[in-house]
Coordinates of C-alpha atoms in Angstrom, one line a residue:
X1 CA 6.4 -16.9 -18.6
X2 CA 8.6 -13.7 -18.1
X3 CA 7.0 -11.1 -19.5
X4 CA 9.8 -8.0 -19.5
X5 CA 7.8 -4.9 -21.3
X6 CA 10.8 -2.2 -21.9
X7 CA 10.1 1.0 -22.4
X8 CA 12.1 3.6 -24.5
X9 CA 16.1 2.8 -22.6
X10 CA 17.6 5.6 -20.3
X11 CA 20.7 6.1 -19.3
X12 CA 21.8 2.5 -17.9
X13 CA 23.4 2.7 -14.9
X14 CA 20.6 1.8 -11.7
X15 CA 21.7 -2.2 -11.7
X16 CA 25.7 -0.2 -10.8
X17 CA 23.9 1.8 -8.2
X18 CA 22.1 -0.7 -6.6
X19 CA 25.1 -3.1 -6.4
X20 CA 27.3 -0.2 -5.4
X21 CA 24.9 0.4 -2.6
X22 CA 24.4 -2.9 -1.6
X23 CA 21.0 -2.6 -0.9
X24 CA 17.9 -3.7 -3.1
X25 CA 15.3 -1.7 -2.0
X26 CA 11.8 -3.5 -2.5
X27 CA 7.9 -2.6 -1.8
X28 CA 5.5 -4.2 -0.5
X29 CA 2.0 -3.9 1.1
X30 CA 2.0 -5.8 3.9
X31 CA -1.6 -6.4 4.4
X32 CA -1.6 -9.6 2.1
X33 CA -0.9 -12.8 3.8
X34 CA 0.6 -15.6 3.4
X35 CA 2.1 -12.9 0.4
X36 CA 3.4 -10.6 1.9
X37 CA 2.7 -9.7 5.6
X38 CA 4.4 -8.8 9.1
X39 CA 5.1 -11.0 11.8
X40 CA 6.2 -9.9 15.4
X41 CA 7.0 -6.4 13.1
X42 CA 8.6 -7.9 10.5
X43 CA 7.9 -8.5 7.1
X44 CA 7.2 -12.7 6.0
X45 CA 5.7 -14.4 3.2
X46 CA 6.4 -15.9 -0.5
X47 CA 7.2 -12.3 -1.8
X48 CA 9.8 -11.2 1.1
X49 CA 11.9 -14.5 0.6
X50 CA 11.5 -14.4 -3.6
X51 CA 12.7 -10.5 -3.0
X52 CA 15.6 -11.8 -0.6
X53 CA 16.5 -14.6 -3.2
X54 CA 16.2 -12.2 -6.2
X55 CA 18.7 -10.0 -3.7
X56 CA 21.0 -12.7 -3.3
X57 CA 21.5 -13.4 -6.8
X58 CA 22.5 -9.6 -7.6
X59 CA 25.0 -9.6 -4.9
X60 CA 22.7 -7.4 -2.2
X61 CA 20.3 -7.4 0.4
X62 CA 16.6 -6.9 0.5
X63 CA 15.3 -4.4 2.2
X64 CA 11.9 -3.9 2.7
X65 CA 10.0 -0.8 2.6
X66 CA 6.3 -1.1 3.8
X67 CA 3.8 1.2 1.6
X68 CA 0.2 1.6 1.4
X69 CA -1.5 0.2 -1.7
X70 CA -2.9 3.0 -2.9
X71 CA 0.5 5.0 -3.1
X72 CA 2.9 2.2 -4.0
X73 CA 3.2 2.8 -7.7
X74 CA 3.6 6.6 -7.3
X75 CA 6.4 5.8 -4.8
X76 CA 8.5 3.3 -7.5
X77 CA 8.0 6.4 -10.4
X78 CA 9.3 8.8 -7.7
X79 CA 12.5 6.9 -6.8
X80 CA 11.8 5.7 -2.9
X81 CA 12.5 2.1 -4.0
X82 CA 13.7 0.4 -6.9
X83 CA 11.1 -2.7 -7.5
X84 CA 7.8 -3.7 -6.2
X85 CA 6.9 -7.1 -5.3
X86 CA 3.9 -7.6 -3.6
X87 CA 1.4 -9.6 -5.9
X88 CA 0.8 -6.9 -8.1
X89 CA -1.6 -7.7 -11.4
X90 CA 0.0 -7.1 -14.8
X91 CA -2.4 -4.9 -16.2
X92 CA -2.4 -2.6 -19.3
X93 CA -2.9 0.4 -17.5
X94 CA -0.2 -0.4 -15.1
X95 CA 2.0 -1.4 -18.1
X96 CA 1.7 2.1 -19.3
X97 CA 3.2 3.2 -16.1
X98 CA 6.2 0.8 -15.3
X99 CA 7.9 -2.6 -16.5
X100 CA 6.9 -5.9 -15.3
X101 CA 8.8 -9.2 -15.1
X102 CA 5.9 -12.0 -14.7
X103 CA 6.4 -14.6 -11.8
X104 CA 3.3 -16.4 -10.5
X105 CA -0.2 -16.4 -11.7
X106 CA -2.8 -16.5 -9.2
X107 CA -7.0 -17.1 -9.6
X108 CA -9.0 -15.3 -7.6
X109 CA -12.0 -16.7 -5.2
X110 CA -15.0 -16.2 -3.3
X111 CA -14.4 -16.8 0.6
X112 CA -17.7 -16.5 3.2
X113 CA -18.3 -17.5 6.6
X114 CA -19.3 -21.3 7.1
X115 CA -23.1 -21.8 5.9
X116 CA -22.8 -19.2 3.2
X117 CA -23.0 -20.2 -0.3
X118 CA -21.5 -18.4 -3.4
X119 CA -20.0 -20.5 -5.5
X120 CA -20.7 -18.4 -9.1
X121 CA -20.5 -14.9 -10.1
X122 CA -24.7 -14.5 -10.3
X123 CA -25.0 -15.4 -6.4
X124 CA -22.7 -12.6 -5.4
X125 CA -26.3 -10.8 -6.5
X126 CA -27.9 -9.4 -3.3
X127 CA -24.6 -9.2 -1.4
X128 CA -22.0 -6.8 0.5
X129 CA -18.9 -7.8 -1.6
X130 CA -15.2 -7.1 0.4
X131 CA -12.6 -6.2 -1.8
X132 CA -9.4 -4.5 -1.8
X133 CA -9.0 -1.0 -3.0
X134 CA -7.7 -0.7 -6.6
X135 CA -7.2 -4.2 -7.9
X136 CA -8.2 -6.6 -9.9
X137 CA -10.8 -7.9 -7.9
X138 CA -12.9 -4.6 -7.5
X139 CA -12.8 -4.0 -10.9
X140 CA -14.1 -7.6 -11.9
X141 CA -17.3 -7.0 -9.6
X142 CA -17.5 -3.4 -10.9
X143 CA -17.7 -4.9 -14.9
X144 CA -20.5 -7.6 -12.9
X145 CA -22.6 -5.0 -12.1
X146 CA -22.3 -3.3 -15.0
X147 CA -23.2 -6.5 -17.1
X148 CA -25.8 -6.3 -15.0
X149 CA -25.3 -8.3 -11.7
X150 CA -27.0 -6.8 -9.1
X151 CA -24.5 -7.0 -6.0
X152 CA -26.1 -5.0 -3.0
X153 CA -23.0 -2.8 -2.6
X154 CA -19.0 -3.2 -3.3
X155 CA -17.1 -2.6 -0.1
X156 CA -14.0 -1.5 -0.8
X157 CA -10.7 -1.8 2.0
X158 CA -7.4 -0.7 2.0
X159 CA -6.1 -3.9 2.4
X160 CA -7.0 -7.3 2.2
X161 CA -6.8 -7.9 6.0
X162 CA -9.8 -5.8 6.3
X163 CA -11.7 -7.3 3.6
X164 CA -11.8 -10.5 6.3
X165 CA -12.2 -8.5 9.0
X166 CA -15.3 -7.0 7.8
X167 CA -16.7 -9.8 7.1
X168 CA -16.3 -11.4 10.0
X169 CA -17.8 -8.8 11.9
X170 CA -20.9 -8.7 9.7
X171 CA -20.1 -6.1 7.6
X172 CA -20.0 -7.6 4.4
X173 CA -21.2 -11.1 3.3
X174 CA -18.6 -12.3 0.8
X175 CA -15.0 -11.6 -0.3
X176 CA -12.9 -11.6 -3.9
X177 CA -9.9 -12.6 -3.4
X178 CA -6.6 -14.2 -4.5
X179 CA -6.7 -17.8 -3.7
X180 CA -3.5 -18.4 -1.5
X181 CA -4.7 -15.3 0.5
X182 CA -8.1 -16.7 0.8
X183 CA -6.7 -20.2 1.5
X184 CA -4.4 -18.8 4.1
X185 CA -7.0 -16.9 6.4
X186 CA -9.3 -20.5 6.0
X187 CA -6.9 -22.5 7.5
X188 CA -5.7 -20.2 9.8
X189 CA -9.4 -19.3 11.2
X190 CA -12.1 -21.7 10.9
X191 CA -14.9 -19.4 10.2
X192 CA -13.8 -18.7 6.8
X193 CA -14.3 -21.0 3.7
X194 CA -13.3 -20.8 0.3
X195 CA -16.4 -21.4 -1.9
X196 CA -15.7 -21.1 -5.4
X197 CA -13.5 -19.7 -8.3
X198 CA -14.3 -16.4 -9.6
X199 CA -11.8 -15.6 -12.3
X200 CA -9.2 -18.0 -13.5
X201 CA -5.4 -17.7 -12.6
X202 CA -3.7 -13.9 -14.1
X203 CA -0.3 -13.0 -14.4
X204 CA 1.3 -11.3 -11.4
X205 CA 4.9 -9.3 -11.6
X206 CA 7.5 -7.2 -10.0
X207 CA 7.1 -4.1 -11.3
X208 CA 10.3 -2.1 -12.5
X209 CA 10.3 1.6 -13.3
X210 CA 10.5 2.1 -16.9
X211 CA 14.2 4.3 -16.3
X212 CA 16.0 1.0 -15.1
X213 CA 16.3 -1.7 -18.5
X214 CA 19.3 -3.1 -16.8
X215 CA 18.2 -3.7 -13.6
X216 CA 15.0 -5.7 -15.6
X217 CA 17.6 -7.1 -17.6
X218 CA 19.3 -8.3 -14.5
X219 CA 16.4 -9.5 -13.0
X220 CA 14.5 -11.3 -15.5
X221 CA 18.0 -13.8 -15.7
X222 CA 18.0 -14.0 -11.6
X223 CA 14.7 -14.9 -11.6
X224 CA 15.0 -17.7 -14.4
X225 CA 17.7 -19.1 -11.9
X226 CA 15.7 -19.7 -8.8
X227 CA 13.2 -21.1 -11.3
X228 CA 16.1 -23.5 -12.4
X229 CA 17.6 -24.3 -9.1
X230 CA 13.8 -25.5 -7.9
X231 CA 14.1 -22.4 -5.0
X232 CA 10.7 -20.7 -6.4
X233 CA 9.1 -24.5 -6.2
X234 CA 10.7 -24.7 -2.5
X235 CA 9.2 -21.4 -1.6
X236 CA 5.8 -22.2 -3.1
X237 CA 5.7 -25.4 -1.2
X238 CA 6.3 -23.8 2.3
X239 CA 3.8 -21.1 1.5
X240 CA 1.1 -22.9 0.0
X241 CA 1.4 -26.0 1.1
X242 CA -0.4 -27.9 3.7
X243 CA 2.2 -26.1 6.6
X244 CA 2.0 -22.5 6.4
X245 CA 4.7 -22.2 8.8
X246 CA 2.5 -19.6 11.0
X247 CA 2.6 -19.3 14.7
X248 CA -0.6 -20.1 16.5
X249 CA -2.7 -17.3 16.9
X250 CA -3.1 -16.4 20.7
X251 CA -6.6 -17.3 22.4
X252 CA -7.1 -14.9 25.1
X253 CA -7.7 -11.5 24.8
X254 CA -5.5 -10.5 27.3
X255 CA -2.8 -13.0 26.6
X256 CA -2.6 -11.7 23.1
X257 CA -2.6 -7.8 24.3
X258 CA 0.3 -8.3 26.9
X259 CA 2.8 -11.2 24.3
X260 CA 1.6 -9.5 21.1
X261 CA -0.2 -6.7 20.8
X262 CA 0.8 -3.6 23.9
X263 CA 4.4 -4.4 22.6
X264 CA 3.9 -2.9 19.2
X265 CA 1.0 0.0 20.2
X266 CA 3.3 1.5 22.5
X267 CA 5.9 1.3 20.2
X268 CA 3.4 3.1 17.7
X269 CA 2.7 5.2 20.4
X270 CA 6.1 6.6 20.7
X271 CA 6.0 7.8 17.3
X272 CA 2.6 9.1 17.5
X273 CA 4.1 11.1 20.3
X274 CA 6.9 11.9 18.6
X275 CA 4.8 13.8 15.7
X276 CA 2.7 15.5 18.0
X277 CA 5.2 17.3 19.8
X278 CA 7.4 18.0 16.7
X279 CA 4.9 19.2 14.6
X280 CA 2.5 21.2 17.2
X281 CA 6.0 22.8 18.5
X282 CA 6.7 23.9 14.8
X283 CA 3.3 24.9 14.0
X284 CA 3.0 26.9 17.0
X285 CA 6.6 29.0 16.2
X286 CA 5.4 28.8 12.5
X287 CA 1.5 30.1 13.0
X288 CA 2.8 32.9 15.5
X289 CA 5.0 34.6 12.8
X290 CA 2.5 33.8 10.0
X291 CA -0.2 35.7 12.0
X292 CA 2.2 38.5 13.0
X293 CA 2.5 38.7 9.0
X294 CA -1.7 38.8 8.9
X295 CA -2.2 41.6 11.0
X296 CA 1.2 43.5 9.7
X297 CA 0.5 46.7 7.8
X298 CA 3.0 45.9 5.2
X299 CA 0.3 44.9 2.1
X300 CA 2.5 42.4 0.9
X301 CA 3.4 40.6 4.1
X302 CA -0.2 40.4 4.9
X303 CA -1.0 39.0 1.5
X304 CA 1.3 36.0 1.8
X305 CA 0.1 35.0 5.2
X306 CA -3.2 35.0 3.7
X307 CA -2.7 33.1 0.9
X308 CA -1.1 30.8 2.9
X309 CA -3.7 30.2 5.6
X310 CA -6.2 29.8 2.7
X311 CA -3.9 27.0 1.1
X312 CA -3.5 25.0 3.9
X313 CA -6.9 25.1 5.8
X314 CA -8.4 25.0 2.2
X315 CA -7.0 21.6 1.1
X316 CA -7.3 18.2 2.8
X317 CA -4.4 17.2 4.8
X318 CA -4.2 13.9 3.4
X319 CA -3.6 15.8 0.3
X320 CA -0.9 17.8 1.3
X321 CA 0.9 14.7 2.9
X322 CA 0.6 12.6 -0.4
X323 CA 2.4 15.9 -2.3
X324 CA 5.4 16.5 0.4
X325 CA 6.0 12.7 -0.1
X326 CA 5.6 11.6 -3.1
X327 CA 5.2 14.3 -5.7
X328 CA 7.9 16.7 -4.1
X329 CA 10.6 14.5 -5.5
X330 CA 9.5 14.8 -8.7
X331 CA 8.4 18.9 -9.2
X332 CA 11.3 19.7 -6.9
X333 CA 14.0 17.2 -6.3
X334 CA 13.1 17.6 -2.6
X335 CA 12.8 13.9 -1.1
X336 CA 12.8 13.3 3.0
X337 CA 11.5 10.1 4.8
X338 CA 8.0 9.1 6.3
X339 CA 8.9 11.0 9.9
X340 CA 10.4 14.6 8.3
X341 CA 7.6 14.5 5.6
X342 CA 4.8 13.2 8.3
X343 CA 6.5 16.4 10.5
X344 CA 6.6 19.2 8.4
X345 CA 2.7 18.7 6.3
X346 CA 1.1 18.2 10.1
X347 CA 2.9 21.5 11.4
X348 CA 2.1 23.4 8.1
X349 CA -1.1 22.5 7.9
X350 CA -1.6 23.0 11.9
X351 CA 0.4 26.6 11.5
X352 CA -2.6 27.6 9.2
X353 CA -5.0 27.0 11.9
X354 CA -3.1 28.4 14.7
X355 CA -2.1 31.4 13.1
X356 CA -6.3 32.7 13.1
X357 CA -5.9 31.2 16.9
X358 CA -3.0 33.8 17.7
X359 CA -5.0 36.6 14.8
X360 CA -7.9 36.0 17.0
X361 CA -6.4 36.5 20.2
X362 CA -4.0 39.2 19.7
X363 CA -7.4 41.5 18.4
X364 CA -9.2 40.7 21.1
X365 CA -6.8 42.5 23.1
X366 CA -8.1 46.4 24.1
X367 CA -6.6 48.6 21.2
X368 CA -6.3 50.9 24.1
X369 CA -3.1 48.9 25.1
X370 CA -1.6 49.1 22.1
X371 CA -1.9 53.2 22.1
X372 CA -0.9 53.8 25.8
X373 CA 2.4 51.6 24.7
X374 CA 2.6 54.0 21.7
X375 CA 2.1 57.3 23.8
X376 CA 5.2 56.1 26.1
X377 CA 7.4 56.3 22.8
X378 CA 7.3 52.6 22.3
X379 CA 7.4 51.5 18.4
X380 CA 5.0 49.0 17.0
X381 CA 6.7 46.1 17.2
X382 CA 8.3 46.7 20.8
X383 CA 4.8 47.3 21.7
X384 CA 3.6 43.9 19.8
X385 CA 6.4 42.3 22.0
X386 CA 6.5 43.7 25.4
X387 CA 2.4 44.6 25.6
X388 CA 0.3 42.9 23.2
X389 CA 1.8 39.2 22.9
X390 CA 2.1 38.6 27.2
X391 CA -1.4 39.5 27.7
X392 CA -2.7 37.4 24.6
X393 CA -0.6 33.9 25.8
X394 CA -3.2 33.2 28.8
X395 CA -6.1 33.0 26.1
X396 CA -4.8 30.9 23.8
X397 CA -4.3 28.3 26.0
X398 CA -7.6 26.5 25.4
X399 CA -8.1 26.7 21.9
X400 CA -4.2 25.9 21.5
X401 CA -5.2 22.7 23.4
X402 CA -8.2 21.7 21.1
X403 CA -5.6 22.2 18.2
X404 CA -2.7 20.2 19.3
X405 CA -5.4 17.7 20.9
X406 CA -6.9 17.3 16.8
X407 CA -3.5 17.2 15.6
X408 CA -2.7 14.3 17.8
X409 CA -5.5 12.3 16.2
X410 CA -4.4 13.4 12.5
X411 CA -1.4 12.1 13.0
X412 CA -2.9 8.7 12.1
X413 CA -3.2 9.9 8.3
X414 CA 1.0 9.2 8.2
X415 CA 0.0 5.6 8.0
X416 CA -0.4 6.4 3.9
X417 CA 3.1 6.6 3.4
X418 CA 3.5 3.6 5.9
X419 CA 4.9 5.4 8.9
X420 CA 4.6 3.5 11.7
X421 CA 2.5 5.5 14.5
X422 CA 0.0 4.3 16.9
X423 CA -3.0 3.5 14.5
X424 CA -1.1 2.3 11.6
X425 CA 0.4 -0.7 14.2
X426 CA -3.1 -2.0 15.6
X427 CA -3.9 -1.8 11.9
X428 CA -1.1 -4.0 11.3
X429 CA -2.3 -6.1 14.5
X430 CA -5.8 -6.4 14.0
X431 CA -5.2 -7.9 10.2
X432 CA -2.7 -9.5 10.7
X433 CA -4.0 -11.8 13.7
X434 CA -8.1 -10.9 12.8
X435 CA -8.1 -9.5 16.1
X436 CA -9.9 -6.5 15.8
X437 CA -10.5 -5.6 19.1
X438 CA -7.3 -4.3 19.4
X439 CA -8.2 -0.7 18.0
X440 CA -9.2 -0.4 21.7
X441 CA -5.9 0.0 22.6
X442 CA -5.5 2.7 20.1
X443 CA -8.4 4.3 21.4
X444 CA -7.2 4.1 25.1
X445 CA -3.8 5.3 23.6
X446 CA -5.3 8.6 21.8
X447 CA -7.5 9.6 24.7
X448 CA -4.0 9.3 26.8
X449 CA -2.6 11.8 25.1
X450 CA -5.9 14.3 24.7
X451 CA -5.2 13.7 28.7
X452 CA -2.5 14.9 29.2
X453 CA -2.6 18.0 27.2
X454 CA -5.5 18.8 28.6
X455 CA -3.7 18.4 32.3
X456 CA -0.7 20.6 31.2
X457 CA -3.2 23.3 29.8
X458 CA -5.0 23.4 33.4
X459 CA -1.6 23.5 34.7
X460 CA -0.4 26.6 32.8
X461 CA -3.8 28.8 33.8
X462 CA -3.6 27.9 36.7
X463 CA 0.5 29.7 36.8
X464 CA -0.4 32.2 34.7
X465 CA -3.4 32.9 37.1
X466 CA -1.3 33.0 39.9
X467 CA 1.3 35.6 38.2
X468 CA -2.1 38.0 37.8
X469 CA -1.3 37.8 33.8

């Protein structure tokens, strides 16, 4: 069953590190219950105590790092962590990319709401299928409809939380899934029911980057001992069994906000807050000097600021946050965590915006000022400073406000490279627990915020107002 596929060997020498370190640092997506997921904020399931026993055995500990399906392969290649677990197909495509040791094979299923009945691949025909972005699943019902299965429309989610969540809420009518996921939600909520097999039981793996054969080495031989010892049978007993070993979920809306839920938004909050101030404060500094540079009469000063504000406002931001994270490490050997990356692509991106803010205002400004500070013998950038900039500060309050108010709501986008902020949490939440109507917290949360910047904006006219500036 182990199926180690080594690539060409590099220098050995990651097993030393790791063990040096003391720390085995492992993937997952934790959107995949009874998998991988996170209870009370931390992570559970059969792949966090497999990682922890696979720790054990190399003489570290396991320590989880949370990422986004999407970008969890591109983070192993780049070097944030060392292995992946988190029920991850062994594929040929993925085989060209990194190592995999097989340790479970799982089928995959259809699960609907009670009275539904899809039991074979030609009823999905006429339905919203759920699935989760980028795996095996979507690609099975993609080759369906291509064989000529006519499925009403393929509903793709980040995560396999969602998948439920939609269709409990009405949004889609049927969901491909793996069968301890969909086995887990069905027993944990009685409006869900498993209904039939769609594709028998496939190899799953830890995935390995390609540069480490030691530390596959090392791992295919731990992972043959908690085979041996019975462990992996122990584990797959308390996760698949008959006792999930899950809390109940809370009943009340209310109850569940105040034990579960506020707990871990405001915690989100904080960091939402956190990126906010930190990058609108840089982007500010940063979009004042870059719109100095635009208006400078030195040609190549004025160049660069262009090209700059015509990067930044001309690429998505997502994009830009996906490069700083996880392809900076690998053009430039530049690698920061999910709160300095999250930080510096919001306040570039936001400095490319508010630099036309402060262009704007600073040539709305009478060029008569400008030559009466010239005439008193004043050069051109004492006159920028002491005449130009004071007069231009009152009217770029607003549209400063409408930026930093956007920028407050884009700092949901960090939850790509799994930073926790305010959205990322009642994410996390409403999966989790299929409690969707938590996102009104988040909502309640943003408008908070747009509140009180809005507040201290009427504050500072109302001064400046008040100084006759």
């Amino acid at each position: 069953m182990l199926l180690p596929v080594l690539a060409e060997p590099a220098p050995a020498g990651e097993l030393e590190r790791i063990r040096t370190a003391g720390v085995l640092r492992v993937a997952i997506d934790a959107t995949y219950p009874p998998m991988e997921f996170l209870e009370n904020g931390q992570p559970v399931g059969f792949d966090v105590d497999l990682s922890r026993e696979l720790a054990r055995r190399l003489g570290v500990t396991a320590q989880f790092i949370v990422m986004d399906w999407d970008g969890i392969l591109a983070g192993l290649t780049s070097g944030r962590y060392d292995i992946i677990v988190s029920s991850m197909n062994i594929t040929p495509e993925r085989l060209q990319q990194v190592d995999f040791i097989e340790y479970a094979r799982l089928s995959q299923v259809f699960v609907t709401t009670r009275g539904q009945s899809i039991r074979t691949e030609q009823e999905l025909a006429g339905h919203r299928v759920a699935v989760q972005t980028n795996t095996t699943s979507q690609r099975w019902v993609e080759r369906l409809q291509q064989r000529g299965v006519h499925v009403r429309e393929i509903r793709p989610f980040p995560g396999a939380t969602e998948c439920f969540s939609a269709v409990k809420a009405g949004q889609a009518d049927v969901i491909v899934i793996d069968e301890p996921v969909g086995l887990f939600f069905a027993r944990r909520d009685d409006a869900f029911v498993m209904t039939g097999k769609a594709l028998d039981a496939e190899p799953i793996g830890i995935a390995i980057d390609k540069k480490a054969p030691d530390l596959t080495a090392a791992l295919t031989r731990a992972l043959q001992d908690i085979r041996d010892s019975g462990e992996q049978k122990r584990l797959s007993e308390r996760w698949f069994g008959a006792e999930l070993g899950q809390a109940a979920k809370p009943q009340g809306f209310w109850m569940f906000s105040r034990e579960v839920a506020l707990p871990r938004v405001l915690q989100g909050l904080g960091v939402t807050l956190q990126l906010t101030l930190g990058a609108g404060g840089l982007g500010i500094a940063w979009g004042m000097l870059v719109a100095l540079a635009r208006i400078s009469r030195r040609t190549g000063l004025r160049g660069l600021a262009v090209a700059y504000i015509t990067l930044f406002r001309g690429t998505p931001l997502l994009l830009q946050l996906l490069f700083i994270f996880f392809a900076l490490p690998i053009v430039a050997g530049i690698r920061m965590g999910p709160m300095a990356a999250g930080v510096i692509a919001l306040s570039l991106n936001a400095a490319a915006y508010i630099a036309e803010i402060f262009r704007a205002a600073i040539e709305s400004i009478d060029k008569g000022q400008m030559e009466a500070a010239r005439a008193l013998g004043m050069s051109h950038e004492l006159a920028m400073r002491r005449v130009i900039l004071p007069q231009t500060f009152r009217r770029l309050i607003p549209p400063l406000v409408n930026e930093l108010a956007a920028l407050s709501k884009d700092t949901s986008l960090v939850m790509v490279i799994a930073l926790p902020e305010m959205l990322y949490e009642t994410k996390q939440l409403a999966g989790t627990y299929l409690r969707p109507e938590v996102y009104a917290w988040a909502a309640i949360g943003y408008l908070l915020i747009v509140a009180a910047l809005s507040a201290l904006a009427q504050r500072l006219e109302r001064r400046l107002e008040a100084r006759g500036t």
